[in-house]
Amino acid sequence: MIFKTRRGSGTILIVIFLIIFLMVSAGGIFYYVSNKKTKTQDNVPPIIKQMIKLNEDIKKSTIDIYNASGKLDGISMVQSRITDIKSTIELISELRQLVKDNQKVIDRLLVFTQDHEEFFNRKNLAWVFAIKEFYNDHNVIQHHKSRVNYLASFETLLTYTHTNFKDIMENKSQKHMKNYDAYYMRYRVAADSHNRFNKKRIGFQTVFVEKYPEVKPFLPGAHHLGSFKFWDKFSF
């Protein structure tokens, strides 16, 4: 019927027919791919889905820590005003809570792995036990502890400085300046220690991923790669 029409009208009808045909074909392909993807996801056992979800929670929590740590690192050298000190104390408090939340989601993953150990063994899911091994490693645990200690000592130093800012900066009180020196030394020791453990943890994760490349998608990305900047001591 199309070819019996005049040449101009026939050409238009052919073009329209081809467009409709391509649209229908594309829709069919899209439906097939989407349906296949959905079926593939539905075939994943709920326990594995939950394991993947827990890993995603850890990665998100860790990224939040990275971002907050970057902010703290950026302002740690600027503490000459009392308002700067107050804002930094608030940021440290926020970061300490993020670290606590991060450990909670890690603990949930470890408990979940332990509770479903029989299932993971039966399915030969070695990557699950590799992830468990990672978070139970001494380097990872010590890194977490050193970060907690670093943030606590930093917060204590700044809180004392904020509370006694006038006696330290204006009155030059020997008593307060001596106490300030003591808090600052504790902070520097904690910061030095955290930098050492951070370096060890980075080295451990690099070797671990080389040994178990299948776990790389499940672990957080690279941690803070450089040394943490120190808050400069006041020049009295």
Short mmCIF file of C-alpha atoms in Angstrom, two decimals:
data_model
loop_
_atom_site.label_atom_id
_atom_site.label_comp_id
_atom_site.label_asym_id
_atom_site.label_seq_id
_atom_site.Cartn_x
_atom_site.Cartn_y
_atom_site.Cartn_z
CA MET A 1 0.00 0.00 0.00
CA ILE A 2 2.88 2.31 0.84
CA PHE A 3 4.59 1.78 -2.49
CA LYS A 4 1.39 2.44 -4.48
CA THR A 5 1.26 6.02 -3.30
CA ARG A 6 3.03 8.83 -5.00
CA ARG A 7 6.81 9.02 -4.61
CA GLY A 8 6.75 11.99 -2.19
CA SER A 9 4.00 10.63 0.02
CA GLY A 10 5.52 7.15 -0.06
CA THR A 11 8.85 8.42 1.11
CA ILE A 12 7.26 10.16 4.05
CA LEU A 13 5.31 7.05 5.01
CA ILE A 14 8.44 4.89 4.81
CA VAL A 15 10.35 7.30 7.06
CA ILE A 16 7.50 7.33 9.57
CA PHE A 17 7.34 3.53 9.48
CA LEU A 18 11.09 3.24 10.09
CA ILE A 19 10.98 5.69 13.00
CA ILE A 20 8.14 3.80 14.67
CA PHE A 21 9.93 0.50 14.07
CA LEU A 22 13.15 1.77 15.65
CA MET A 23 11.27 3.20 18.64
CA VAL A 24 9.48 -0.08 19.26
CA SER A 25 12.74 -2.04 18.89
CA ALA A 26 14.61 0.26 21.27
CA GLY A 27 11.80 -0.02 23.81
CA GLY A 28 11.90 -3.79 23.56
CA ILE A 29 15.66 -3.91 24.09
CA PHE A 30 15.45 -1.53 27.05
CA TYR A 31 12.70 -3.63 28.63
CA TYR A 32 14.72 -6.81 28.11
CA VAL A 33 17.89 -5.37 29.67
CA SER A 34 16.01 -3.82 32.59
CA ASN A 35 14.03 -6.98 33.21
CA LYS A 36 17.19 -9.10 33.07
CA LYS A 37 18.97 -6.76 35.49
CA THR A 38 16.01 -6.85 37.88
CA LYS A 39 15.88 -10.64 37.76
CA THR A 40 19.63 -10.80 38.42
CA GLN A 41 19.25 -8.58 41.48
CA ASP A 42 16.28 -10.61 42.67
CA ASN A 43 18.37 -13.77 42.48
CA VAL A 44 20.89 -12.39 45.00
CA PRO A 45 20.21 -13.96 48.44
CA PRO A 46 18.98 -11.49 51.08
CA ILE A 47 21.99 -12.25 53.32
CA ILE A 48 24.43 -11.19 50.60
CA LYS A 49 22.34 -8.09 49.86
CA GLN A 50 22.55 -7.14 53.52
CA MET A 51 26.30 -7.75 53.56
CA ILE A 52 26.73 -5.44 50.58
CA LYS A 53 24.49 -2.82 52.24
CA LEU A 54 26.59 -2.90 55.41
CA ASN A 55 29.75 -2.35 53.38
CA GLU A 56 28.13 0.60 51.61
CA ASP A 57 27.19 2.09 55.00
CA ILE A 58 30.82 1.85 56.11
CA LYS A 59 32.07 3.47 52.91
CA LYS A 60 29.61 6.37 53.26
CA SER A 61 30.49 6.83 56.92
CA THR A 62 34.20 6.81 56.09
CA ILE A 63 33.74 9.42 53.36
CA ASP A 64 31.99 11.66 55.90
CA ILE A 65 35.04 11.32 58.14
CA TYR A 66 37.38 12.14 55.22
CA ASN A 67 35.45 15.32 54.46
CA ALA A 68 35.34 16.51 58.07
CA SER A 69 39.02 15.64 58.58
CA GLY A 70 39.88 17.68 55.50
CA LYS A 71 38.09 20.69 56.98
CA LEU A 72 39.89 20.25 60.31
CA ASP A 73 43.23 19.89 58.57
CA GLY A 74 42.57 23.06 56.61
CA ILE A 75 41.85 25.25 59.64
CA SER A 76 44.22 23.68 62.18
CA MET A 77 46.90 26.25 61.36
CA VAL A 78 44.60 29.24 61.93
CA GLN A 79 43.79 29.58 65.63
CA SER A 80 44.75 33.15 66.53
CA ARG A 81 41.20 34.29 67.33
CA ILE A 82 38.86 32.97 69.97
CA THR A 83 36.10 32.60 67.36
CA ASP A 84 38.39 30.36 65.30
CA ILE A 85 39.01 28.18 68.32
CA LYS A 86 35.30 27.86 69.08
CA SER A 87 34.44 26.84 65.51
CA THR A 88 37.24 24.25 65.54
CA ILE A 89 36.00 22.76 68.81
CA GLU A 90 32.56 22.36 67.23
CA LEU A 91 34.08 20.67 64.19
CA ILE A 92 36.11 18.27 66.36
CA SER A 93 32.96 17.38 68.30
CA GLU A 94 31.19 16.62 65.03
CA LEU A 95 34.15 14.56 63.81
CA ARG A 96 34.34 12.56 67.03
CA GLN A 97 30.68 11.60 66.61
CA LEU A 98 31.33 10.57 63.00
CA VAL A 99 34.17 8.33 64.19
CA LYS A 100 31.87 6.71 66.76
CA ASP A 101 29.18 6.14 64.13
CA ASN A 102 31.76 4.67 61.77
CA GLN A 103 32.87 2.14 64.39
CA LYS A 104 29.26 1.20 65.06
CA VAL A 105 28.60 0.28 61.43
CA ILE A 106 31.87 -1.68 61.32
CA ASP A 107 30.83 -3.57 64.45
CA ARG A 108 27.44 -4.33 62.89
CA LEU A 109 29.17 -5.81 59.85
CA LEU A 110 31.45 -7.97 62.00
CA VAL A 111 28.53 -9.27 64.07
CA PHE A 112 26.51 -9.95 60.91
CA THR A 113 29.41 -11.89 59.40
CA GLN A 114 29.77 -13.94 62.57
CA ASP A 115 26.03 -14.66 62.78
CA HIS A 116 25.91 -15.94 59.18
CA GLU A 117 29.29 -17.63 59.07
CA GLU A 118 27.79 -21.02 58.20
CA PHE A 119 25.98 -19.57 55.17
CA PHE A 120 29.09 -17.77 53.89
CA ASN A 121 31.16 -20.94 54.29
CA ARG A 122 28.56 -23.01 52.45
CA LYS A 123 28.57 -20.52 49.57
CA ASN A 124 32.39 -20.35 49.54
CA LEU A 125 32.32 -16.54 49.85
CA ALA A 126 35.96 -16.00 50.74
CA TRP A 127 35.69 -12.23 50.16
CA VAL A 128 33.33 -11.94 53.15
CA PHE A 129 35.93 -13.41 55.51
CA ALA A 130 38.65 -11.28 53.94
CA ILE A 131 36.63 -8.16 54.82
CA LYS A 132 36.20 -9.45 58.35
CA GLU A 133 39.95 -10.06 58.55
CA PHE A 134 40.61 -6.49 57.37
CA TYR A 135 38.54 -4.81 60.09
CA ASN A 136 39.92 -7.13 62.78
CA ASP A 137 43.52 -6.38 61.84
CA HIS A 138 45.77 -4.76 64.44
CA ASN A 139 46.72 -1.90 62.08
CA VAL A 140 43.10 -0.92 61.46
CA ILE A 141 42.15 -1.18 65.14
CA GLN A 142 45.17 0.84 66.32
CA HIS A 143 44.51 3.46 63.67
CA HIS A 144 40.98 3.91 65.00
CA LYS A 145 42.20 4.16 68.60
CA SER A 146 44.92 6.66 67.70
CA ARG A 147 42.39 8.83 65.86
CA VAL A 148 40.07 8.83 68.87
CA ASN A 149 42.97 9.81 71.13
CA TYR A 150 44.16 12.50 68.70
CA LEU A 151 40.74 14.14 68.49
CA ALA A 152 40.21 13.96 72.27
CA SER A 153 43.58 15.57 73.05
CA PHE A 154 43.04 18.24 70.39
CA GLU A 155 39.59 19.05 71.77
CA THR A 156 40.93 19.22 75.35
CA LEU A 157 43.70 21.60 74.30
CA LEU A 158 41.38 23.93 72.43
CA THR A 159 38.72 23.85 75.13
CA TYR A 160 41.28 24.91 77.75
CA THR A 161 42.62 27.60 75.42
CA HIS A 162 39.13 28.92 74.68
CA THR A 163 38.14 28.99 78.35
CA ASN A 164 41.36 30.74 79.42
CA PHE A 165 42.05 32.74 76.28
CA LYS A 166 42.43 36.10 78.05
CA ASP A 167 44.73 34.72 80.77
CA ILE A 168 46.91 33.05 78.16
CA MET A 169 47.03 35.66 75.42
CA GLU A 170 46.58 38.95 77.26
CA ASN A 171 47.46 38.49 80.93
CA LYS A 172 50.31 36.07 80.21
CA SER A 173 49.46 34.18 83.39
CA GLN A 174 52.36 31.84 84.18
CA LYS A 175 50.00 29.29 85.68
CA HIS A 176 47.76 29.19 82.62
CA MET A 177 50.65 29.27 80.17
CA LYS A 178 52.26 26.31 81.96
CA ASN A 179 49.01 24.35 81.79
CA TYR A 180 48.67 25.30 78.13
CA ASP A 181 52.16 23.94 77.44
CA ALA A 182 51.25 20.65 79.10
CA TYR A 183 48.03 20.27 77.07
CA TYR A 184 49.89 21.20 73.89
CA MET A 185 52.55 18.53 74.47
CA ARG A 186 49.86 15.89 75.01
CA TYR A 187 48.25 16.99 71.77
CA ARG A 188 51.54 16.82 69.84
CA VAL A 189 52.30 13.34 71.18
CA ALA A 190 48.82 12.13 70.19
CA ALA A 191 49.11 13.77 66.74
CA ASP A 192 52.55 12.24 66.11
CA SER A 193 51.24 8.84 67.16
CA HIS A 194 48.20 9.14 64.92
CA ASN A 195 50.35 10.06 61.94
CA ARG A 196 52.49 6.96 62.51
CA PHE A 197 49.48 4.64 62.78
CA ASN A 198 47.86 6.32 59.79
CA LYS A 199 50.94 5.56 57.70
CA LYS A 200 50.98 1.94 58.89
CA ARG A 201 47.29 1.50 58.09
CA ILE A 202 47.76 2.90 54.59
CA GLY A 203 50.62 0.48 53.97
CA PHE A 204 48.59 -2.43 55.36
CA GLN A 205 45.54 -1.67 53.20
CA THR A 206 47.71 -1.44 50.06
CA VAL A 207 49.26 -4.87 50.71
CA PHE A 208 45.91 -6.34 51.75
CA VAL A 209 44.16 -5.27 48.53
CA GLU A 210 47.02 -6.72 46.48
CA LYS A 211 46.57 -10.02 48.34
CA TYR A 212 42.76 -9.96 48.10
CA PRO A 213 41.87 -7.87 45.03
CA GLU A 214 38.27 -9.08 45.17
CA VAL A 215 37.63 -7.02 48.34
CA LYS A 216 38.72 -3.69 46.84
CA PRO A 217 35.17 -2.65 45.78
CA PHE A 218 33.94 -3.23 49.34
CA LEU A 219 36.60 -1.25 51.22
CA PRO A 220 36.70 2.54 51.65
CA GLY A 221 39.06 4.44 49.36
CA ALA A 222 42.47 5.77 50.30
CA HIS A 223 42.64 7.39 53.70
CA HIS A 224 44.41 10.61 54.53
CA LEU A 225 47.70 10.06 52.68
CA GLY A 226 49.82 12.87 54.13
CA SER A 227 50.77 13.77 57.67
CA PHE A 228 48.21 15.77 59.61
CA LYS A 229 49.04 19.43 59.99
CA PHE A 230 49.73 20.56 63.54
CA TRP A 231 48.07 23.44 65.25
CA ASP A 232 50.83 25.98 65.74
CA LYS A 233 51.57 26.77 69.36
CA PHE A 234 50.86 30.34 70.39
CA SER A 235 53.90 32.63 70.43
CA PHE A 236 53.81 34.32 73.80
#
